[in-house]
Tab-separated table of C-alpha atoms in Angstrom:
chain	number	residue	atom	x	y	z
A	20	MET	CA	124.613	71.241	70.119
A	21	THR	CA	122.936	73.139	67.289
A	22	PRO	CA	122.532	76.927	67.325
A	23	MET	CA	118.805	76.535	68.049
A	24	ARG	CA	119.502	74.300	71.036
A	25	ARG	CA	122.223	76.653	72.234
A	26	LEU	CA	119.840	79.606	71.956
A	27	ALA	CA	117.173	77.649	73.828
A	28	THR	CA	119.563	76.891	76.663
A	29	VAL	CA	120.668	80.513	77.002
A	30	ILE	CA	117.127	81.902	76.972
A	31	LEU	CA	115.679	79.420	79.442
A	32	ALA	CA	118.590	79.656	81.856
A	33	ALA	CA	118.423	83.445	81.822
A	34	SER	CA	114.664	83.583	82.177
A	35	LEU	CA	114.280	81.039	84.948
A	36	LEU	CA	117.483	81.394	86.905
A	37	GLY	CA	117.831	85.177	87.013
A	38	GLY	CA	119.881	87.653	85.060
A	39	CYS	CA	117.176	88.320	82.492
A	40	VAL	CA	114.848	90.935	81.071
A	41	MET	CA	111.128	90.276	80.708
A	42	PHE	CA	108.042	92.260	79.665
A	43	GLU	CA	104.946	92.305	81.868
A	44	GLN	CA	102.848	91.168	78.916
A	45	ALA	CA	103.045	90.903	75.163
A	46	PRO	CA	103.163	94.437	73.684
A	47	ALA	CA	100.563	93.520	71.024
A	48	PRO	CA	98.154	90.699	70.166
A	49	LEU	CA	100.069	87.593	69.137
A	50	ALA	CA	99.660	85.929	65.764
A	51	CYS	CA	101.399	83.459	63.480
A	52	ASP	CA	103.630	85.035	60.846
A	53	PRO	CA	103.123	83.054	57.598
A	54	ALA	CA	106.666	83.977	56.554
A	55	LEU	CA	107.999	81.690	59.292
A	56	VAL	CA	106.226	78.593	57.997
A	57	GLY	CA	108.571	75.971	56.578
A	58	ARG	CA	111.764	74.155	57.427
A	59	TRP	CA	114.768	76.122	58.668
A	60	ILE	CA	118.343	74.868	58.735
A	61	PRO	CA	120.930	76.544	61.024
A	62	LEU	CA	123.784	78.013	58.991
A	63	SER	CA	127.104	76.429	59.845
A	64	ASP	CA	128.878	79.802	59.896
A	65	SER	CA	126.593	81.319	62.529
A	66	PRO	CA	128.867	82.911	65.153
A	67	GLN	CA	127.385	80.917	68.043
A	68	ASP	CA	127.824	77.574	66.280
A	69	ARG	CA	131.117	76.035	67.368
A	70	VAL	CA	130.428	72.421	66.417
A	71	PRO	CA	129.518	70.743	63.099
A	72	LEU	CA	125.823	70.437	62.446
A	73	GLY	CA	124.301	67.026	61.961
A	74	LYS	CA	122.859	66.572	58.488
A	75	ASP	CA	119.338	66.139	59.898
A	76	ASP	CA	119.228	69.175	62.196
A	77	TYR	CA	116.417	71.617	61.470
A	78	ALA	CA	113.387	73.471	62.822
A	79	ASP	CA	109.971	72.740	61.297
A	80	VAL	CA	107.315	75.490	61.570
A	81	ASP	CA	103.747	74.513	60.694
A	82	ALA	CA	100.861	76.716	59.536
A	83	GLN	CA	99.990	77.602	63.159
A	84	CYS	CA	103.639	78.529	63.910
A	85	HIS	CA	104.099	75.457	66.089
A	86	VAL	CA	107.828	74.759	65.989
A	87	ARG	CA	109.318	71.282	66.253
A	88	LEU	CA	113.085	71.014	66.649
A	89	ARG	CA	115.070	68.155	65.185
A	90	ASP	CA	118.512	67.709	66.706
A	91	ASN	CA	120.450	64.752	65.382
A	92	ASN	CA	122.024	64.332	68.827
A	93	ARG	CA	118.651	63.939	70.587
A	94	ARG	CA	115.950	61.301	70.370
A	95	ASP	CA	113.095	63.596	71.374
A	96	GLU	CA	111.770	66.562	69.380
A	97	PRO	CA	111.249	69.643	71.586
A	98	SER	CA	108.451	71.949	70.462
A	99	PHE	CA	106.926	75.332	71.232
A	100	ASP	CA	104.644	77.960	69.676
A	101	ALA	CA	106.431	80.862	67.971
A	102	LEU	CA	103.797	83.583	67.957
A	103	GLY	CA	104.642	87.224	67.605
A	104	PHE	CA	103.701	90.713	66.535
A	105	GLU	CA	104.909	93.657	64.465
A	106	VAL	CA	105.640	97.236	65.502
A	107	ASP	CA	106.432	99.784	62.774
A	108	GLY	CA	107.745	97.086	60.451
A	109	ASP	CA	109.906	95.382	63.081
A	110	ARG	CA	108.927	91.804	63.919
A	111	TYR	CA	109.154	90.115	67.302
A	112	LEU	CA	108.485	86.731	68.873
A	113	ALA	CA	107.034	86.635	72.393
A	114	LEU	CA	107.912	83.613	74.521
A	115	GLY	CA	106.227	83.002	77.850
A	116	PHE	CA	107.374	80.503	80.448
A	117	LYS	CA	105.460	77.651	78.779
A	118	GLU	CA	107.094	78.381	75.422
A	119	LEU	CA	110.536	78.670	76.995
A	120	GLU	CA	110.148	75.266	78.589
A	121	GLY	CA	109.057	73.802	75.251
A	122	LEU	CA	111.970	75.467	73.482
A	123	PHE	CA	114.397	74.076	76.021
A	124	GLY	CA	112.771	70.672	75.696
A	125	THR	CA	113.523	69.135	79.075
A	126	GLY	CA	110.486	66.914	78.801
A	127	LYS	CA	109.512	67.879	82.332
A	128	GLU	CA	106.667	69.936	83.701
A	129	ALA	CA	107.414	73.642	83.507
A	130	PRO	CA	108.623	75.089	86.821
A	131	PRO	CA	106.431	77.617	88.637
A	132	THR	CA	106.545	81.240	87.571
A	133	PRO	CA	109.502	82.933	89.303
A	134	LYS	CA	108.631	84.993	92.363
A	135	GLY	CA	107.580	88.540	91.548
A	136	MET	CA	107.022	87.762	87.871
A	137	PRO	CA	103.517	88.054	86.316
A	138	ALA	CA	102.172	84.808	84.883
A	139	GLY	CA	101.768	86.494	81.500
A	140	ALA	CA	105.331	87.818	81.341
A	141	VAL	CA	107.247	87.209	78.123
A	142	THR	CA	110.735	87.601	76.798
A	143	LEU	CA	111.110	88.947	73.285
A	144	LEU	CA	113.200	87.980	70.303
A	145	LYS	CA	113.534	90.282	67.307
A	146	TYR	CA	113.736	88.726	63.860
A	147	ARG	CA	113.878	89.463	60.172
A	148	ILE	CA	113.841	87.398	56.978
A	149	HIS	CA	115.905	88.422	53.957
A	150	ASP	CA	116.640	86.267	50.902
A	151	ASP	CA	115.317	83.186	52.741
A	152	THR	CA	117.695	83.777	55.655
A	153	LEU	CA	116.127	84.128	59.091
A	154	GLN	CA	118.012	86.193	61.656
A	155	ILE	CA	116.990	86.176	65.321
A	156	ALA	CA	118.422	88.746	67.738
A	157	MET	CA	118.214	88.444	71.509
A	158	LEU	CA	117.683	91.217	74.014
A	159	ASP	CA	120.968	92.901	74.957
A	160	THR	CA	120.599	92.008	78.624
A	161	VAL	CA	123.863	93.512	79.835
A	162	THR	CA	123.226	96.896	78.214
A	163	ILE	CA	119.640	96.979	79.473
A	164	MET	CA	120.693	96.228	83.055
A	165	GLN	CA	123.378	98.893	82.933
A	166	ARG	CA	120.941	101.507	81.665
A	167	VAL	CA	118.333	100.585	84.264
A	168	GLN	CA	120.925	100.919	87.022
A	169	GLN	CA	122.029	104.283	85.596
A	170	GLY	CA	118.415	105.493	85.493
A	171	SER	CA	118.119	106.010	81.728
A	172	LEU	CA	115.648	103.114	81.462
A	173	LYS	CA	112.842	102.288	83.865
A	174	ALA	CA	112.203	98.682	84.889
A	175	ARG	CA	111.336	96.894	88.100
A	176	GLU	CA	113.941	94.605	89.622
A	177	THR	CA	111.997	91.498	90.641
A	178	ASP	CA	115.065	89.867	92.180
A	179	ALA	CA	118.811	90.072	91.791
A	180	SER	CA	119.659	90.812	88.153
A	181	THR	CA	116.115	90.178	86.894
A	182	TYR	CA	114.289	93.146	85.416
A	183	LEU	CA	110.687	93.571	84.295
A	184	PHE	CA	109.416	96.237	81.910
A	185	GLU	CA	105.936	97.101	83.159
A	186	GLY	CA	102.959	98.791	81.563
A	187	ASP	CA	100.063	98.274	79.212
A	188	PRO	CA	100.669	97.103	75.629
A	189	ARG	CA	100.715	100.657	74.258
A	190	ARG	CA	103.430	101.700	76.693
A	191	LEU	CA	105.497	98.620	75.905
A	192	ARG	CA	105.190	99.216	72.161
A	193	ASP	CA	106.400	102.775	72.708
A	194	LEU	CA	109.376	101.368	74.607
A	195	LEU	CA	110.300	99.209	71.602
A	196	ARG	CA	110.007	102.202	69.256
A	197	ARG	CA	112.133	104.481	71.427
A	198	TYR	CA	114.878	102.002	72.231
A	199	PRO	CA	115.728	99.733	69.273
A	200	GLU	CA	119.089	99.180	70.947
A	201	LEU	CA	117.354	96.928	73.486
A	202	PHE	CA	118.238	94.128	71.060
A	203	GLU	CA	121.519	92.864	69.697
A	204	ALA	CA	122.293	94.040	66.157
A	205	PHE	CA	121.370	91.559	63.431
A	206	ASP	CA	124.774	91.590	61.755
A	207	GLY	CA	128.124	90.888	63.311
A	208	LYS	CA	126.962	89.898	66.796
A	209	ALA	CA	127.690	86.558	68.443
A	210	LYS	CA	124.156	86.237	69.818
A	211	THR	CA	122.393	86.498	66.468
A	212	LEU	CA	121.079	83.162	65.241
A	213	ARG	CA	120.994	82.692	61.461
A	214	MET	CA	118.977	79.998	59.686
A	215	GLN	CA	118.363	79.251	56.019
A	216	ARG	CA	114.999	78.231	54.610
A	217	ALA	CA	115.278	74.686	53.292
A	218	LYS	CA	114.596	74.126	49.628
A	219	ALA	CA	111.548	72.113	48.640
A	220	GLY	CA	112.138	68.388	48.965
A	221	THR	CA	114.904	68.647	51.587
């Protein structure tokens, strides 16, 4: 399983089966980041990659930020839209339930929205690109849940171990500004996915 497929499995399982953190809506209007366009190859030394990568594994992102995953161990090509936004120079991807299902690539109809969860709810991924290396950091779910339970963060528990940050986009953007630690650190964390931009002709 490639890092992208592993990340897809973790995100979808967390978001649909409980034990996750969601936002009531996207904190800002969503758009395609031109910097994401191209072919991305998972780096073999990414911490979450424990198996050799097939030589044909990659993620293709077109000009509309529609992502198609190529996993040498699968015959299908899962796809989803990777749209996002920027807050004070930090870049995020917002994935709703439709996108999560496409990322996971089960080939089945997406399950109904979990009880108590708004239809427009999204989970967020934070990313940055440096020297043609893309790093994607997930929400630090454990830390968030602990802080909510301690009262230092406010979120609604929609069911056991599932929390929802509520509010209008401005309030949610303020949340991201005030608490950058909501996300795993880019460097040195096992949940940070790293991918390299493929050179032309590969």
